[in-house]
Coordinates of C-alpha atoms and ligand atoms in Angstrom, one line a residue:
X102 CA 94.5 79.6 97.5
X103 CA 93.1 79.6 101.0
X104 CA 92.7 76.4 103.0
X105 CA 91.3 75.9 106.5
X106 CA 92.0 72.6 107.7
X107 CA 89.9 72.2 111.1
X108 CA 90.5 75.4 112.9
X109 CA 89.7 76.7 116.3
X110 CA 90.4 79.2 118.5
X111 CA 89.4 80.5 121.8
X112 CA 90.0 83.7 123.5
X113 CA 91.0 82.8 127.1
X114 CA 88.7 80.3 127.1
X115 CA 86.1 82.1 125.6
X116 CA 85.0 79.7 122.1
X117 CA 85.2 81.8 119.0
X118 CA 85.6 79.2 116.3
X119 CA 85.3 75.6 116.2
X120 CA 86.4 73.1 113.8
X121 CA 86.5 75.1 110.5
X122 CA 86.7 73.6 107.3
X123 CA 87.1 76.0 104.6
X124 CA 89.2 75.9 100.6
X125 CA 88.6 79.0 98.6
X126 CA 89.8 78.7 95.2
X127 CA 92.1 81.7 93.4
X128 CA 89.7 83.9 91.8
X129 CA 86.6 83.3 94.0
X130 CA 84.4 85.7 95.8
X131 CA 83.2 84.0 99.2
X132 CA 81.1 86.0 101.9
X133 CA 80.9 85.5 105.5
X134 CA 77.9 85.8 107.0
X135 CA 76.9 85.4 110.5
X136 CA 75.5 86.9 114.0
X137 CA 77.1 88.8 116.0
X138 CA 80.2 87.2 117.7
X139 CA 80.0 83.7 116.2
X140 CA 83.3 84.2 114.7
X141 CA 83.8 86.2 111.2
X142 CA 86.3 88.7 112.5
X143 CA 88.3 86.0 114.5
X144 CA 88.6 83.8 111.1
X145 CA 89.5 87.0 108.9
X146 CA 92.3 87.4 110.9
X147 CA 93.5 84.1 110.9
X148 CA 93.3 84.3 107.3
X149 CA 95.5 87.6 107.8
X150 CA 97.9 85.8 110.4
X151 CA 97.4 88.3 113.0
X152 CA 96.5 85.7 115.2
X153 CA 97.3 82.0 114.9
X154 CA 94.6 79.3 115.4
X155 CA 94.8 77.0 118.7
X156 CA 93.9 73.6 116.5
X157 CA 94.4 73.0 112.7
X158 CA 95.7 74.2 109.8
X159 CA 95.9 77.1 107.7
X160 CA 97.5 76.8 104.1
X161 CA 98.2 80.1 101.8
X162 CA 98.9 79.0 98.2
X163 CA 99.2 75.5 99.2
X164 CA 102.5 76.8 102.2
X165 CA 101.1 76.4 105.6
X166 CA 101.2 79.8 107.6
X167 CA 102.8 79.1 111.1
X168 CA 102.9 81.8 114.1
X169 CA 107.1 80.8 113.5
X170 CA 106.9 81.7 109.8
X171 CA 105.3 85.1 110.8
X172 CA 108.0 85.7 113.1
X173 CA 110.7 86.4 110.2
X174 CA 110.6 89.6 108.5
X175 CA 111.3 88.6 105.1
X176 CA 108.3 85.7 105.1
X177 CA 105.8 88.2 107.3
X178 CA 106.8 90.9 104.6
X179 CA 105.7 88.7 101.3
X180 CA 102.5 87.3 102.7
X181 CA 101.2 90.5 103.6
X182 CA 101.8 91.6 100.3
X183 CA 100.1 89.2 98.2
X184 CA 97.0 89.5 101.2
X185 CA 95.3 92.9 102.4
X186 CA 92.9 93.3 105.3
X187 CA 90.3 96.0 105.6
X188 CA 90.1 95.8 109.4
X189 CA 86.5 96.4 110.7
X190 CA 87.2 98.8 113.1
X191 CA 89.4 101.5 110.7
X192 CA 91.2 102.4 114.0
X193 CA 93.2 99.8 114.4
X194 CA 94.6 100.0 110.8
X195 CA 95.4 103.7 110.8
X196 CA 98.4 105.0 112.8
X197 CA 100.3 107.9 110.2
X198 CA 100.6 111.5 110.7
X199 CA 98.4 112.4 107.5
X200 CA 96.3 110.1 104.7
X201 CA 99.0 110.4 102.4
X202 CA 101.9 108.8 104.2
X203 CA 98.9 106.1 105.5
X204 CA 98.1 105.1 101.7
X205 CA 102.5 105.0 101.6
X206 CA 102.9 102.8 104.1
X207 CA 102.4 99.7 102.2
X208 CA 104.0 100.4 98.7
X209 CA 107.1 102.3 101.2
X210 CA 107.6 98.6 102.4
X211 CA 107.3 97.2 99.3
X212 CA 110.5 99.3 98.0
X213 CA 109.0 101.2 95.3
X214 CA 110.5 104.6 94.7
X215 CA 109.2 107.2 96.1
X216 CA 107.7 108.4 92.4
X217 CA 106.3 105.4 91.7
X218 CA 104.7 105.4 96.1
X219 CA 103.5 108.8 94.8
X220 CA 101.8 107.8 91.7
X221 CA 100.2 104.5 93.4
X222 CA 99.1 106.4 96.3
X223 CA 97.4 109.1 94.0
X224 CA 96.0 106.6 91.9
X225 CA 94.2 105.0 95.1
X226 CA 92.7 108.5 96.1
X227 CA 91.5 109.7 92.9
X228 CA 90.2 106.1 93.1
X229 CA 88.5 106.2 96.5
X230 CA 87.3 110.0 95.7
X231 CA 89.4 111.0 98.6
X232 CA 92.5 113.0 97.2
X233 CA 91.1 116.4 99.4
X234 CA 91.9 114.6 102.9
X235 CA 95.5 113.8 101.7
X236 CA 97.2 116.1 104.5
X237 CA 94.7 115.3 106.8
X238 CA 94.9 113.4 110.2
X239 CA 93.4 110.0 109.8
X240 CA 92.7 110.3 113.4
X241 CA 90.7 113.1 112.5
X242 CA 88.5 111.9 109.6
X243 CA 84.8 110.7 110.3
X244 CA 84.3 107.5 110.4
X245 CA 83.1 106.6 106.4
X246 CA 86.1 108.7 105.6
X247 CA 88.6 106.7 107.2
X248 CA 87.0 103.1 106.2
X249 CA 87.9 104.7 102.7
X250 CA 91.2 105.5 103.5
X251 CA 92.0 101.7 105.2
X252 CA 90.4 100.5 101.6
X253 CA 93.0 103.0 99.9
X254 CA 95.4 101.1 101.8
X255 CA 95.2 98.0 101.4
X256 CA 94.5 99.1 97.3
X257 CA 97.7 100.2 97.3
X258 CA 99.3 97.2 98.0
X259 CA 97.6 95.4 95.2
X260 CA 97.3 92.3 96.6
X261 CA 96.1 89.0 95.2
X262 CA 93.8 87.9 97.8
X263 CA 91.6 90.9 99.4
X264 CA 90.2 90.2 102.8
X265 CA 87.5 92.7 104.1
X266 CA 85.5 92.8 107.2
X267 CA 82.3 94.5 107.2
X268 CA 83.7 97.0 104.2
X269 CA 80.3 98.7 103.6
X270 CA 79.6 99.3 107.3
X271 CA 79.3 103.0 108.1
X272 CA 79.5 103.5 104.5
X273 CA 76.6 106.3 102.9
X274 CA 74.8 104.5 99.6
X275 CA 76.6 106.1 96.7
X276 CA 80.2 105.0 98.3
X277 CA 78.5 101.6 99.4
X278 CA 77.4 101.0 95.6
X279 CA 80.9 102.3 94.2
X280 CA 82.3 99.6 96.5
X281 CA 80.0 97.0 95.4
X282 CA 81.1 97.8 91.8
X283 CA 84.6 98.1 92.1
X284 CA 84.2 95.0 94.3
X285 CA 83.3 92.9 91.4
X286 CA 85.6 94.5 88.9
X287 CA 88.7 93.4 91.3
X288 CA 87.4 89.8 91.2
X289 CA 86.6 90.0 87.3
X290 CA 90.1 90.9 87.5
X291 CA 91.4 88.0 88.8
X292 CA 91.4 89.0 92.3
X293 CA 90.7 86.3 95.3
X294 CA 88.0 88.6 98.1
X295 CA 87.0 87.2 101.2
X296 CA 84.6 90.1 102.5
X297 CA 82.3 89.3 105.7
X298 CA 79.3 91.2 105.8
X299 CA 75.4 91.5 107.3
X300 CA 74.4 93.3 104.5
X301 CA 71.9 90.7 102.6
X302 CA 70.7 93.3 100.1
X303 CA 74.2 93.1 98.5
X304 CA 75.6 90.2 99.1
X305 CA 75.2 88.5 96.3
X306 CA 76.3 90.9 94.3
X307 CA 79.8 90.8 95.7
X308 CA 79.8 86.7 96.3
X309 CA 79.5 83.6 94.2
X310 CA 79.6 81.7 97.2
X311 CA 78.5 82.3 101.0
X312 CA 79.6 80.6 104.0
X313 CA 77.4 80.8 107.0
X314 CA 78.3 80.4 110.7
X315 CA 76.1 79.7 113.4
X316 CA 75.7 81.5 116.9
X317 CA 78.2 78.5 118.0
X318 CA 81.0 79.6 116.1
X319 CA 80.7 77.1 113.7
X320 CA 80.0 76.6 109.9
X321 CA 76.5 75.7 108.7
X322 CA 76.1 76.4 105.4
X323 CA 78.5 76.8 102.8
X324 CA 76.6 76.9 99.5
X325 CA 76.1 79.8 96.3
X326 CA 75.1 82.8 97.8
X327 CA 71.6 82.9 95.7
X328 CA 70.7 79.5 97.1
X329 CA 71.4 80.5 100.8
X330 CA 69.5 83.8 100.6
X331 CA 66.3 81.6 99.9
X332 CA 66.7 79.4 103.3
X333 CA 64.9 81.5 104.8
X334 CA 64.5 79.2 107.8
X335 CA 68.1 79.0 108.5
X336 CA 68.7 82.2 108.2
X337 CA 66.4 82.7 111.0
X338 CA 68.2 80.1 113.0
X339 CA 71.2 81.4 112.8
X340 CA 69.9 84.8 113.7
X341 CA 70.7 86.8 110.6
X342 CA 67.2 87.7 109.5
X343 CA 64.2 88.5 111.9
X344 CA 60.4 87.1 111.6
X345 CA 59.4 89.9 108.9
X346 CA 62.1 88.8 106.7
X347 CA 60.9 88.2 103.5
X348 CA 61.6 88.6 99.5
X349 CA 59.6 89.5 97.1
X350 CA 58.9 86.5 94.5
X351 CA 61.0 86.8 90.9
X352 CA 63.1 89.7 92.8
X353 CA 66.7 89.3 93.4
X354 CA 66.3 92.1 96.4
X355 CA 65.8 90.9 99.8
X356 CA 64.4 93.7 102.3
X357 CA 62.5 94.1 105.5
X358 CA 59.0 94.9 106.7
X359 CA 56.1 94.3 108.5
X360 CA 53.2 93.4 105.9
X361 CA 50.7 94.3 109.0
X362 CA 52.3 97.4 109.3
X363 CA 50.0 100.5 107.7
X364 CA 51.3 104.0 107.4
Ligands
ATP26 N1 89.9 90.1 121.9 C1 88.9 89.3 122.4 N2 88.9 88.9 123.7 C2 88.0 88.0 124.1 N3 86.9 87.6 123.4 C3 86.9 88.0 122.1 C4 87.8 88.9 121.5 N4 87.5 89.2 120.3 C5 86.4 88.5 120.0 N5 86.0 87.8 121.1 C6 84.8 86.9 121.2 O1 84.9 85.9 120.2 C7 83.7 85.6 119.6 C8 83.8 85.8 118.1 O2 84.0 87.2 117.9 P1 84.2 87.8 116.4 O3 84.6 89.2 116.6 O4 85.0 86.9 115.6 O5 82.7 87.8 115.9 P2 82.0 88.4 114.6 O6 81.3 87.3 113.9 O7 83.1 89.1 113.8 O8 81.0 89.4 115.1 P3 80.4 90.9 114.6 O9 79.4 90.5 113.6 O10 79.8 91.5 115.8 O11 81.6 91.6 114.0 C9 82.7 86.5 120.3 O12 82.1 85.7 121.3 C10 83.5 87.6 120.9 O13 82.9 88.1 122.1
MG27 MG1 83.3 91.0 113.2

């Protein structure tokens, strides 16, 4: 579904991803994992053709996505319908006078009448427990509220292949464990996800598969998501877990403490 042929890219100069290799299969759930700034945000929106790589190639259902291809409505228009992307930062995805016509946006483009937009975009809030905020100002929402309105979104759309960077961040822990959930529903449903996250109490929950980048932007690991959170050493390395890191024998939970720490 989603091939990476030797990718990188650099912002003005400055190195954010070098020589990627990466083909996720329809139907998979892969996670991104990495430090800070070695790249997961940069690739997610490759992946999304917001920007387009300096070197290699990037194939979408076998059809290699070109900056050119983007260019023209009608090819722009498809893609983004059969991939959505949860944006880490909501507030670059949000730019609608109220929720309602936000969670529109997509299925408006899409050419859906405007009874079946209405049922679609209820469906998404009653889905996202949001329907009270739907004449509100996403501008205006805090900042868990409008990660679940981008999520609404980009639900609405129903695409095939959901791409989602950082979803659970700023999220409290009922909403985060609803996401996890629904999460693996989508992809029991057949749905591709690509989700980057820090988070290594859930991530194999929502992955099969994880794919790790080092702090120089490029891939180290790329193995089942179990397997990884037990190498512990390279983990380290790559600066996703600290020295007090540690998991507790015949637990699947990972969390951290300090054993010499007495309270
Ligand atoms: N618009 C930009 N202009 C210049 N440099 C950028 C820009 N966006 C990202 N970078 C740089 O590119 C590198 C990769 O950034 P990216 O946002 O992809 O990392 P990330 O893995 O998503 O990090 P985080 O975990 O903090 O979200 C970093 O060194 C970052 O400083
Ligand atoms: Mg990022």
């Amino acid at each position: 579904m989603i091939e990476l042929i030797d990718i990188s890219y650099a912002y003005s100069g400055i190195s954010a991803l070098k020589n990627i290799n990466i083909h996720v299969e329809k139907g998979e759930a892969v996670a991104l994992m990495g430090a800070n700034g070695s790249g997961k945000s940069t690739l997610l929106k490759i992946i999304n053709g917001l920007i387009s790589p300096d070197s290699g190639v990037y194939k979408f259902d076998k059809e290699e996505i070109t900056a050119k291809k983007l260019r023209e409505a009608k090819f722009a228009k498809l893609f983004h319908q059969r991939i959505g992307f949860v944006f880490q930062n909501s507030d670059t995805q949000l730019f609608c006078a109220d929720v309602y016509d936000e969670v529109a946006f997509g299925p408006r483009q899409m050419g859906l009448s405007e009874s079946e937009v209405e049922q679609r975009v209820n469906d998404c809030l009653t889905l996202l427990s949001i329907e009270a905020f739907k004449h509100r100002q996403p501008y205006h929402l805090s900042g868990g509220e409008k990660r679940k309105v981008a999520i609404a979104c980009v639900l609405a759309l129903n695409p095939e292949v959901l791409v989602m960077d950082e979803p659970m961040n700023g999220l409290d822990p009922r909403t985060q464990r609803w996401l996890v959930e629904f999460m693996v529903k989508l992809n029991q449903a057949g749905k591709t996800l690509l989700i980057s996250t820090h988070n290594l109490e859930l991530v194999q929950e929502i992955s099969q598969r994880a794919i790790l980048f080092d702090e120089n932007h490029s891939i180290i690991a790329d193995m089942p998501t179990d397997i990884l959170l037990m190498e512990i050493e390279l983990l380290k390395k790559v600066n996703l877990v600290d020295e007090y890191y540690h998991r507790h024998e015949g637990e699947h939970h990972a969390h951290f403490h300090n054993h010499n720490y007495n309270l």
